PDB file of C-alpha atoms in Angstrom:
ATOM      1  CA  ALA V   1       0.000   0.000   0.000  1.00  0.00           C
ATOM      2  CA  GLN V   2       1.131   3.514  -0.691  1.00  0.00           C
ATOM      3  CA  SER V   3       2.289   5.518   2.285  1.00  0.00           C
ATOM      4  CA  VAL V   4       4.342   8.536   3.277  1.00  0.00           C
ATOM      5  CA  THR V   5       6.416   8.780   6.431  1.00  0.00           C
ATOM      6  CA  GLN V   6       7.687  11.981   7.950  1.00  0.00           C
ATOM      7  CA  PRO V   7       9.848  10.815  10.863  1.00  0.00           C
ATOM      8  CA  ASP V   8      10.131  14.175  12.586  1.00  0.00           C
ATOM      9  CA  ILE V   9       7.009  15.490  14.269  1.00  0.00           C
ATOM     10  CA  HIS V  10       8.538  18.772  15.389  1.00  0.00           C
ATOM     11  CA  ILE V  11      11.803  20.505  14.470  1.00  0.00           C
ATOM     12  CA  THR V  12      13.208  23.730  15.871  1.00  0.00           C
ATOM     13  CA  VAL V  13      15.933  25.637  14.050  1.00  0.00           C
ATOM     14  CA  SER V  14      17.528  29.016  14.558  1.00  0.00           C
ATOM     15  CA  GLU V  15      16.814  31.769  12.088  1.00  0.00           C
ATOM     16  CA  GLY V  16      19.496  31.725   9.404  1.00  0.00           C
ATOM     17  CA  ALA V  17      20.357  28.075   9.944  1.00  0.00           C
ATOM     18  CA  SER V  18      19.899  25.415   7.299  1.00  0.00           C
ATOM     19  CA  LEU V  19      16.917  23.086   7.287  1.00  0.00           C
ATOM     20  CA  GLU V  20      16.248  19.563   6.128  1.00  0.00           C
ATOM     21  CA  LEU V  21      12.856  17.893   6.546  1.00  0.00           C
ATOM     22  CA  ARG V  22      12.746  14.174   5.904  1.00  0.00           C
ATOM     23  CA  CYS V  23      10.206  12.286   3.845  1.00  0.00           C
ATOM     24  CA  ASN V  24      10.115   8.599   2.913  1.00  0.00           C
ATOM     25  CA  TYR V  25       7.520   7.090   0.658  1.00  0.00           C
ATOM     26  CA  SER V  26       6.276   3.669  -0.267  1.00  0.00           C
ATOM     27  CA  TYR V  27       4.864   3.393  -3.755  1.00  0.00           C
ATOM     28  CA  GLY V  28       5.046   0.622  -6.321  1.00  0.00           C
ATOM     29  CA  ALA V  29       5.421   2.696  -9.460  1.00  0.00           C
ATOM     30  CA  THR V  30       7.059   5.965 -10.443  1.00  0.00           C
ATOM     31  CA  PRO V  31       6.124   8.343  -7.661  1.00  0.00           C
ATOM     32  CA  TYR V  32       4.755  11.815  -8.148  1.00  0.00           C
ATOM     33  CA  LEU V  33       5.958  13.694  -5.080  1.00  0.00           C
ATOM     34  CA  PHE V  34       4.923  16.974  -3.523  1.00  0.00           C
ATOM     35  CA  TRP V  35       5.762  19.196  -0.594  1.00  0.00           C
ATOM     36  CA  TYR V  36       3.075  21.464   0.829  1.00  0.00           C
ATOM     37  CA  VAL V  37       3.207  24.035   3.617  1.00  0.00           C
ATOM     38  CA  GLN V  38       0.324  24.915   5.925  1.00  0.00           C
ATOM     39  CA  SER V  39       0.177  27.959   8.154  1.00  0.00           C
ATOM     40  CA  PRO V  40      -2.281  27.945  11.082  1.00  0.00           C
ATOM     41  CA  GLY V  41      -5.872  28.269   9.917  1.00  0.00           C
ATOM     42  CA  GLN V  42      -4.873  28.129   6.296  1.00  0.00           C
ATOM     43  CA  GLY V  43      -5.063  25.622   3.491  1.00  0.00           C
ATOM     44  CA  LEU V  44      -2.060  23.932   1.952  1.00  0.00           C
ATOM     45  CA  GLN V  45       0.269  25.796  -0.371  1.00  0.00           C
ATOM     46  CA  LEU V  46       2.347  23.881  -2.897  1.00  0.00           C
ATOM     47  CA  LEU V  47       6.089  24.364  -2.394  1.00  0.00           C
ATOM     48  CA  LEU V  48       7.390  22.082  -5.113  1.00  0.00           C
ATOM     49  CA  LYS V  49       6.739  18.908  -7.039  1.00  0.00           C
ATOM     50  CA  TYR V  50       8.652  16.070  -8.640  1.00  0.00           C
ATOM     51  CA  PHE V  51       7.283  14.186 -11.622  1.00  0.00           C
ATOM     52  CA  SER V  52      10.370  13.024 -13.536  1.00  0.00           C
ATOM     53  CA  GLY V  53      13.722  14.197 -14.816  1.00  0.00           C
ATOM     54  CA  ASP V  54      16.184  16.102 -12.694  1.00  0.00           C
ATOM     55  CA  THR V  55      16.134  14.690  -9.184  1.00  0.00           C
ATOM     56  CA  LEU V  56      16.812  18.063  -7.586  1.00  0.00           C
ATOM     57  CA  VAL V  57      13.777  20.285  -7.856  1.00  0.00           C
ATOM     58  CA  GLN V  58      13.478  23.929  -6.959  1.00  0.00           C
ATOM     59  CA  GLY V  59      10.404  25.423  -5.418  1.00  0.00           C
ATOM     60  CA  ILE V  60       9.046  28.656  -4.092  1.00  0.00           C
ATOM     61  CA  LYS V  61      10.393  30.581  -1.098  1.00  0.00           C
ATOM     62  CA  GLY V  62      13.923  29.235  -1.625  1.00  0.00           C
ATOM     63  CA  PHE V  63      13.052  25.591  -0.944  1.00  0.00           C
ATOM     64  CA  GLU V  64      14.445  22.634  -2.830  1.00  0.00           C
ATOM     65  CA  ALA V  65      13.989  18.887  -2.603  1.00  0.00           C
ATOM     66  CA  GLU V  66      15.981  15.922  -3.795  1.00  0.00           C
ATOM     67  CA  PHE V  67      14.412  12.688  -5.024  1.00  0.00           C
ATOM     68  CA  LYS V  68      16.472   9.600  -4.178  1.00  0.00           C
ATOM     69  CA  ARG V  69      14.901   6.476  -5.606  1.00  0.00           C
ATOM     70  CA  SER V  70      17.375   4.132  -3.897  1.00  0.00           C
ATOM     71  CA  GLN V  71      16.387   5.507  -0.504  1.00  0.00           C
ATOM     72  CA  SER V  72      12.699   6.117  -1.317  1.00  0.00           C
ATOM     73  CA  SER V  73      13.213   9.626  -0.018  1.00  0.00           C
ATOM     74  CA  PHE V  74      12.223  13.134  -1.005  1.00  0.00           C
ATOM     75  CA  ASN V  75      13.777  15.438   1.591  1.00  0.00           C
ATOM     76  CA  LEU V  76      13.051  19.144   1.674  1.00  0.00           C
ATOM     77  CA  ARG V  77      15.888  21.610   2.224  1.00  0.00           C
ATOM     78  CA  LYS V  78      16.462  25.305   2.658  1.00  0.00           C
ATOM     79  CA  PRO V  79      19.908  26.829   3.135  1.00  0.00           C
ATOM     80  CA  SER V  80      18.817  29.673   5.430  1.00  0.00           C
ATOM     81  CA  VAL V  81      15.560  29.652   7.352  1.00  0.00           C
ATOM     82  CA  HIS V  82      13.508  32.803   7.933  1.00  0.00           C
ATOM     83  CA  TRP V  83      11.143  33.328  10.843  1.00  0.00           C
ATOM     84  CA  SER V  84       8.246  33.373   8.364  1.00  0.00           C
ATOM     85  CA  ASP V  85       8.999  29.737   7.464  1.00  0.00           C
ATOM     86  CA  ALA V  86       7.521  28.580  10.753  1.00  0.00           C
ATOM     87  CA  ALA V  87       4.593  26.380   9.728  1.00  0.00           C
ATOM     88  CA  GLU V  88       3.658  22.739   9.208  1.00  0.00           C
ATOM     89  CA  TYR V  89       5.118  20.924   6.241  1.00  0.00           C
ATOM     90  CA  PHE V  90       3.526  17.969   4.510  1.00  0.00           C
ATOM     91  CA  CYS V  91       5.060  15.548   2.067  1.00  0.00           C
ATOM     92  CA  ALA V  92       2.668  13.776  -0.293  1.00  0.00           C
ATOM     93  CA  VAL V  93       2.678  11.169  -3.026  1.00  0.00           C
ATOM     94  CA  GLY V  94       0.212  11.376  -5.898  1.00  0.00           C
ATOM     95  CA  VAL V  95      -1.632   8.205  -6.752  1.00  0.00           C
ATOM     96  CA  ASN V  96      -1.616   7.407 -10.444  1.00  0.00           C
ATOM     97  CA  TYR V  97      -4.452   5.176 -11.584  1.00  0.00           C
ATOM     98  CA  GLY V  98      -3.045   3.921 -14.840  1.00  0.00           C
ATOM     99  CA  GLY V  99      -2.516   7.423 -16.194  1.00  0.00           C
ATOM    100  CA  SER V 100      -5.595   8.965 -14.646  1.00  0.00           C
ATOM    101  CA  GLN V 101      -5.682  11.581 -11.946  1.00  0.00           C
ATOM    102  CA  GLY V 102      -5.676  10.315  -8.427  1.00  0.00           C
ATOM    103  CA  ASN V 103      -5.642  11.606  -4.906  1.00  0.00           C
ATOM    104  CA  LEU V 104      -2.710  12.621  -2.732  1.00  0.00           C
ATOM    105  CA  ILE V 105      -1.491  10.538   0.189  1.00  0.00           C
ATOM    106  CA  PHE V 106      -0.009  12.741   2.875  1.00  0.00           C
ATOM    107  CA  GLY V 107       2.432  12.196   5.673  1.00  0.00           C
ATOM    108  CA  LYS V 108       1.506  13.294   9.168  1.00  0.00           C
ATOM    109  CA  GLY V 109       3.474  16.488   8.812  1.00  0.00           C
ATOM    110  CA  THR V 110       6.471  18.135  10.451  1.00  0.00           C
ATOM    111  CA  LYS V 111       5.946  21.253  12.484  1.00  0.00           C
ATOM    112  CA  LEU V 112       8.775  23.744  12.057  1.00  0.00           C
ATOM    113  CA  SER V 113       9.529  26.295  14.753  1.00  0.00           C
ATOM    114  CA  VAL V 114      12.100  29.031  14.167  1.00  0.00           C
ATOM    115  CA  LYS V 115      14.118  30.541  17.024  1.00  0.00           C
ATOM    116  CA  PRO V 116      15.158  34.172  16.710  1.00  0.00           C
TER     117      PRO V 116
ATOM    118  CA  GLY F   1      -7.397  34.983 -10.118  1.00  0.00           C
ATOM    119  CA  ALA F   2      -9.529  33.640  -7.288  1.00  0.00           C
ATOM    120  CA  GLY F   3      -8.382  30.488  -5.596  1.00  0.00           C
ATOM    121  CA  VAL F   4     -10.437  27.656  -4.172  1.00  0.00           C
ATOM    122  CA  SER F   5     -13.159  29.057  -1.953  1.00  0.00           C
ATOM    123  CA  GLN F   6     -14.776  27.105   0.874  1.00  0.00           C
ATOM    124  CA  SER F   7     -17.714  28.059   3.030  1.00  0.00           C
ATOM    125  CA  PRO F   8     -18.441  28.324   5.810  1.00  0.00           C
ATOM    126  CA  ARG F   9     -14.984  28.735   7.353  1.00  0.00           C
ATOM    127  CA  TYR F  10     -16.296  27.512  10.682  1.00  0.00           C
ATOM    128  CA  LYS F  11     -19.282  25.368  11.479  1.00  0.00           C
ATOM    129  CA  VAL F  12     -20.523  24.289  14.870  1.00  0.00           C
ATOM    130  CA  ALA F  13     -23.279  21.717  15.013  1.00  0.00           C
ATOM    131  CA  LYS F  14     -24.892  19.562  17.634  1.00  0.00           C
ATOM    132  CA  ARG F  15     -24.489  15.832  17.412  1.00  0.00           C
ATOM    133  CA  GLY F  16     -27.165  14.382  15.184  1.00  0.00           C
ATOM    134  CA  GLN F  17     -27.594  17.447  12.991  1.00  0.00           C
ATOM    135  CA  ASP F  18     -26.915  17.449   9.273  1.00  0.00           C
ATOM    136  CA  VAL F  19     -24.300  19.796   7.802  1.00  0.00           C
ATOM    137  CA  ALA F  20     -23.383  20.907   4.288  1.00  0.00           C
ATOM    138  CA  LEU F  21     -19.972  22.219   3.308  1.00  0.00           C
ATOM    139  CA  ARG F  22     -19.432  24.070   0.062  1.00  0.00           C
ATOM    140  CA  CYS F  23     -16.430  24.200  -2.261  1.00  0.00           C
ATOM    141  CA  ASP F  24     -16.033  26.571  -5.186  1.00  0.00           C
ATOM    142  CA  PRO F  25     -13.004  25.404  -7.205  1.00  0.00           C
ATOM    143  CA  ILE F  26     -10.773  27.439  -9.455  1.00  0.00           C
ATOM    144  CA  SER F  27     -12.612  28.183 -12.684  1.00  0.00           C
ATOM    145  CA  GLY F  28     -11.926  25.584 -15.342  1.00  0.00           C
ATOM    146  CA  HIS F  29     -10.458  23.006 -12.993  1.00  0.00           C
ATOM    147  CA  VAL F  30     -11.913  19.648 -13.908  1.00  0.00           C
ATOM    148  CA  SER F  31     -10.649  17.636 -10.944  1.00  0.00           C
ATOM    149  CA  LEU F  32     -11.961  18.234  -7.441  1.00  0.00           C
ATOM    150  CA  PHE F  33     -10.991  16.482  -4.225  1.00  0.00           C
ATOM    151  CA  TRP F  34     -12.253  16.462  -0.668  1.00  0.00           C
ATOM    152  CA  TYR F  35      -9.923  15.685   2.248  1.00  0.00           C
ATOM    153  CA  GLN F  36     -10.474  15.397   5.989  1.00  0.00           C
ATOM    154  CA  GLN F  37      -7.773  16.680   8.325  1.00  0.00           C
ATOM    155  CA  ALA F  38      -7.999  15.684  11.959  1.00  0.00           C
ATOM    156  CA  LEU F  39      -6.160  17.727  14.550  1.00  0.00           C
ATOM    157  CA  GLY F  40      -2.416  17.160  14.320  1.00  0.00           C
ATOM    158  CA  GLN F  41      -2.696  14.886  11.295  1.00  0.00           C
ATOM    159  CA  GLY F  42      -2.147  15.115   7.582  1.00  0.00           C
ATOM    160  CA  PRO F  43      -5.121  15.392   5.239  1.00  0.00           C
ATOM    161  CA  GLU F  44      -6.827  12.132   4.342  1.00  0.00           C
ATOM    162  CA  PHE F  45      -8.609  11.578   1.067  1.00  0.00           C
ATOM    163  CA  LEU F  46     -12.389  11.383   1.042  1.00  0.00           C
ATOM    164  CA  THR F  47     -13.597  11.582  -2.541  1.00  0.00           C
ATOM    165  CA  TYR F  48     -12.716  12.704  -6.072  1.00  0.00           C
ATOM    166  CA  PHE F  49     -14.710  14.220  -8.929  1.00  0.00           C
ATOM    167  CA  GLN F  50     -13.794  14.580 -12.551  1.00  0.00           C
ATOM    168  CA  ASN F  51     -16.211  17.211 -13.805  1.00  0.00           C
ATOM    169  CA  GLU F  52     -19.592  16.033 -12.473  1.00  0.00           C
ATOM    170  CA  ALA F  53     -18.635  12.379 -12.206  1.00  0.00           C
ATOM    171  CA  GLN F  54     -17.659  11.029  -8.809  1.00  0.00           C
ATOM    172  CA  LEU F  55     -14.879   8.646  -9.781  1.00  0.00           C
ATOM    173  CA  ASP F  56     -13.654   7.635  -6.364  1.00  0.00           C
ATOM    174  CA  LYS F  57     -15.437   7.739  -3.027  1.00  0.00           C
ATOM    175  CA  SER F  58     -13.389   5.092  -1.301  1.00  0.00           C
ATOM    176  CA  GLY F  59     -12.268   7.461   1.451  1.00  0.00           C
ATOM    177  CA  LEU F  60     -15.716   8.389   2.715  1.00  0.00           C
ATOM    178  CA  PRO F  61     -15.781   6.990   6.273  1.00  0.00           C
ATOM    179  CA  SER F  62     -19.439   5.998   6.345  1.00  0.00           C
ATOM    180  CA  ASP F  63     -22.696   6.229   4.442  1.00  0.00           C
ATOM    181  CA  ARG F  64     -23.451   9.364   6.432  1.00  0.00           C
ATOM    182  CA  PHE F  65     -21.044  11.201   4.161  1.00  0.00           C
ATOM    183  CA  PHE F  66     -22.251  12.238   0.736  1.00  0.00           C
ATOM    184  CA  ALA F  67     -20.684  14.502  -1.889  1.00  0.00           C
ATOM    185  CA  GLU F  68     -21.962  15.914  -5.147  1.00  0.00           C
ATOM    186  CA  ARG F  69     -20.860  18.177  -7.969  1.00  0.00           C
ATOM    187  CA  PRO F  70     -23.938  18.317 -10.182  1.00  0.00           C
ATOM    188  CA  GLU F  71     -22.746  20.817 -12.799  1.00  0.00           C
ATOM    189  CA  GLY F  72     -19.060  20.037 -12.691  1.00  0.00           C
ATOM    190  CA  SER F  73     -18.168  23.166 -10.777  1.00  0.00           C
ATOM    191  CA  VAL F  74     -19.293  23.816  -7.187  1.00  0.00           C
ATOM    192  CA  SER F  75     -19.239  20.805  -4.905  1.00  0.00           C
ATOM    193  CA  THR F  76     -21.031  20.113  -1.647  1.00  0.00           C
ATOM    194  CA  LEU F  77     -19.989  17.654   1.041  1.00  0.00           C
ATOM    195  CA  LYS F  78     -22.894  16.656   3.231  1.00  0.00           C
ATOM    196  CA  ILE F  79     -22.664  14.854   6.534  1.00  0.00           C
ATOM    197  CA  GLN F  80     -25.838  13.432   7.983  1.00  0.00           C
ATOM    198  CA  ARG F  81     -26.487  12.699  11.653  1.00  0.00           C
ATOM    199  CA  THR F  82     -23.133  14.151  12.666  1.00  0.00           C
ATOM    200  CA  GLN F  83     -21.067  12.519  15.386  1.00  0.00           C
ATOM    201  CA  GLN F  84     -18.252  13.879  17.501  1.00  0.00           C
ATOM    202  CA  GLU F  85     -15.634  11.989  15.512  1.00  0.00           C
ATOM    203  CA  ASP F  86     -16.644  14.029  12.474  1.00  0.00           C
ATOM    204  CA  SER F  87     -14.990  17.067  14.044  1.00  0.00           C
ATOM    205  CA  ALA F  88     -12.121  18.008  11.730  1.00  0.00           C
ATOM    206  CA  VAL F  89     -11.072  20.448   9.053  1.00  0.00           C
ATOM    207  CA  TYR F  90     -12.503  19.585   5.663  1.00  0.00           C
ATOM    208  CA  LEU F  91     -10.313  20.660   2.788  1.00  0.00           C
ATOM    209  CA  CYS F  92     -11.277  20.981  -0.833  1.00  0.00           C
ATOM    210  CA  ALA F  93      -8.716  20.961  -3.634  1.00  0.00           C
ATOM    211  CA  SER F  94      -8.956  21.386  -7.366  1.00  0.00           C
ATOM    212  CA  SER F  95      -6.608  20.608 -10.209  1.00  0.00           C
ATOM    213  CA  PRO F  96      -6.603  21.394 -13.916  1.00  0.00           C
ATOM    214  CA  SER F  97      -5.169  17.960 -14.631  1.00  0.00           C
ATOM    215  CA  LEU F  98      -7.104  15.048 -16.000  1.00  0.00           C
ATOM    216  CA  THR F  99      -4.202  12.698 -16.399  1.00  0.00           C
ATOM    217  CA  LEU F 100      -1.378  12.031 -13.997  1.00  0.00           C
ATOM    218  CA  PRO F 101      -1.425  13.402 -10.454  1.00  0.00           C
ATOM    219  CA  GLY F 102      -1.104  17.114 -10.992  1.00  0.00           C
ATOM    220  CA  PRO F 103      -0.562  19.751  -8.330  1.00  0.00           C
ATOM    221  CA  GLN F 104      -3.693  20.382  -6.320  1.00  0.00           C
ATOM    222  CA  HIS F 105      -4.759  23.827  -5.176  1.00  0.00           C
ATOM    223  CA  PHE F 106      -6.306  23.876  -1.735  1.00  0.00           C
ATOM    224  CA  GLY F 107      -8.909  26.063  -0.123  1.00  0.00           C
ATOM    225  CA  ASP F 108      -8.567  27.281   3.459  1.00  0.00           C
ATOM    226  CA  GLY F 109     -10.920  24.580   4.684  1.00  0.00           C
ATOM    227  CA  THR F 110     -14.021  24.385   6.834  1.00  0.00           C
ATOM    228  CA  ARG F 111     -13.423  23.691  10.498  1.00  0.00           C
ATOM    229  CA  LEU F 112     -16.301  21.543  11.727  1.00  0.00           C
ATOM    230  CA  SER F 113     -16.924  21.147  15.429  1.00  0.00           C
ATOM    231  CA  ILE F 114     -19.561  18.730  16.652  1.00  0.00           C
ATOM    232  CA  LEU F 115     -20.792  19.325  20.180  1.00  0.00           C
TER     233      LEU F 115
END
């Protein structure tokens, strides 16, 4: 069965420090991978996506993620965190029903706190 | 350039009441999804529409949950005889994609509290 694991429930980093949020997936075919961010009381905003091709993908707000098939991972990184990055981050895999659109399967999320 | 709009933003109902949650997707988006997000959890899939056709409702937790999208645009999620475990944020997402999992655009959700 498809699944997404985010091992870290809560991470605290200092402003200006680098960030890496971990994501592991289980999916039988070529995965379509996403990172979303959710601020309190808000919906989810797409940070970046991986469909195919270059395994290092760039997103909005200075985020990037690297797809590693051998490790079934899609970790999110940012070289220098800003206080406004404090939010909850969700990794998701898109289900592909034989070429047709399918739903997203989300991890449980990682809450990021930023220390001044 | 409006995004996905959901109403109401907050809904409080007594146990046993029926509720209806509305989703207005981005214009022209053919795919529409409903997700349920419990406190401290990631969103979980409920149901999927392609235009007016409900192609997948495998995530609906019980027959008390019903969704429709009669004209292929606005969608309504209805919960009958609500129970306390229905308390959650209900998120709607739309996507222009028909094939392959495309990026989904989310509304701000409806926070449902059942007393």
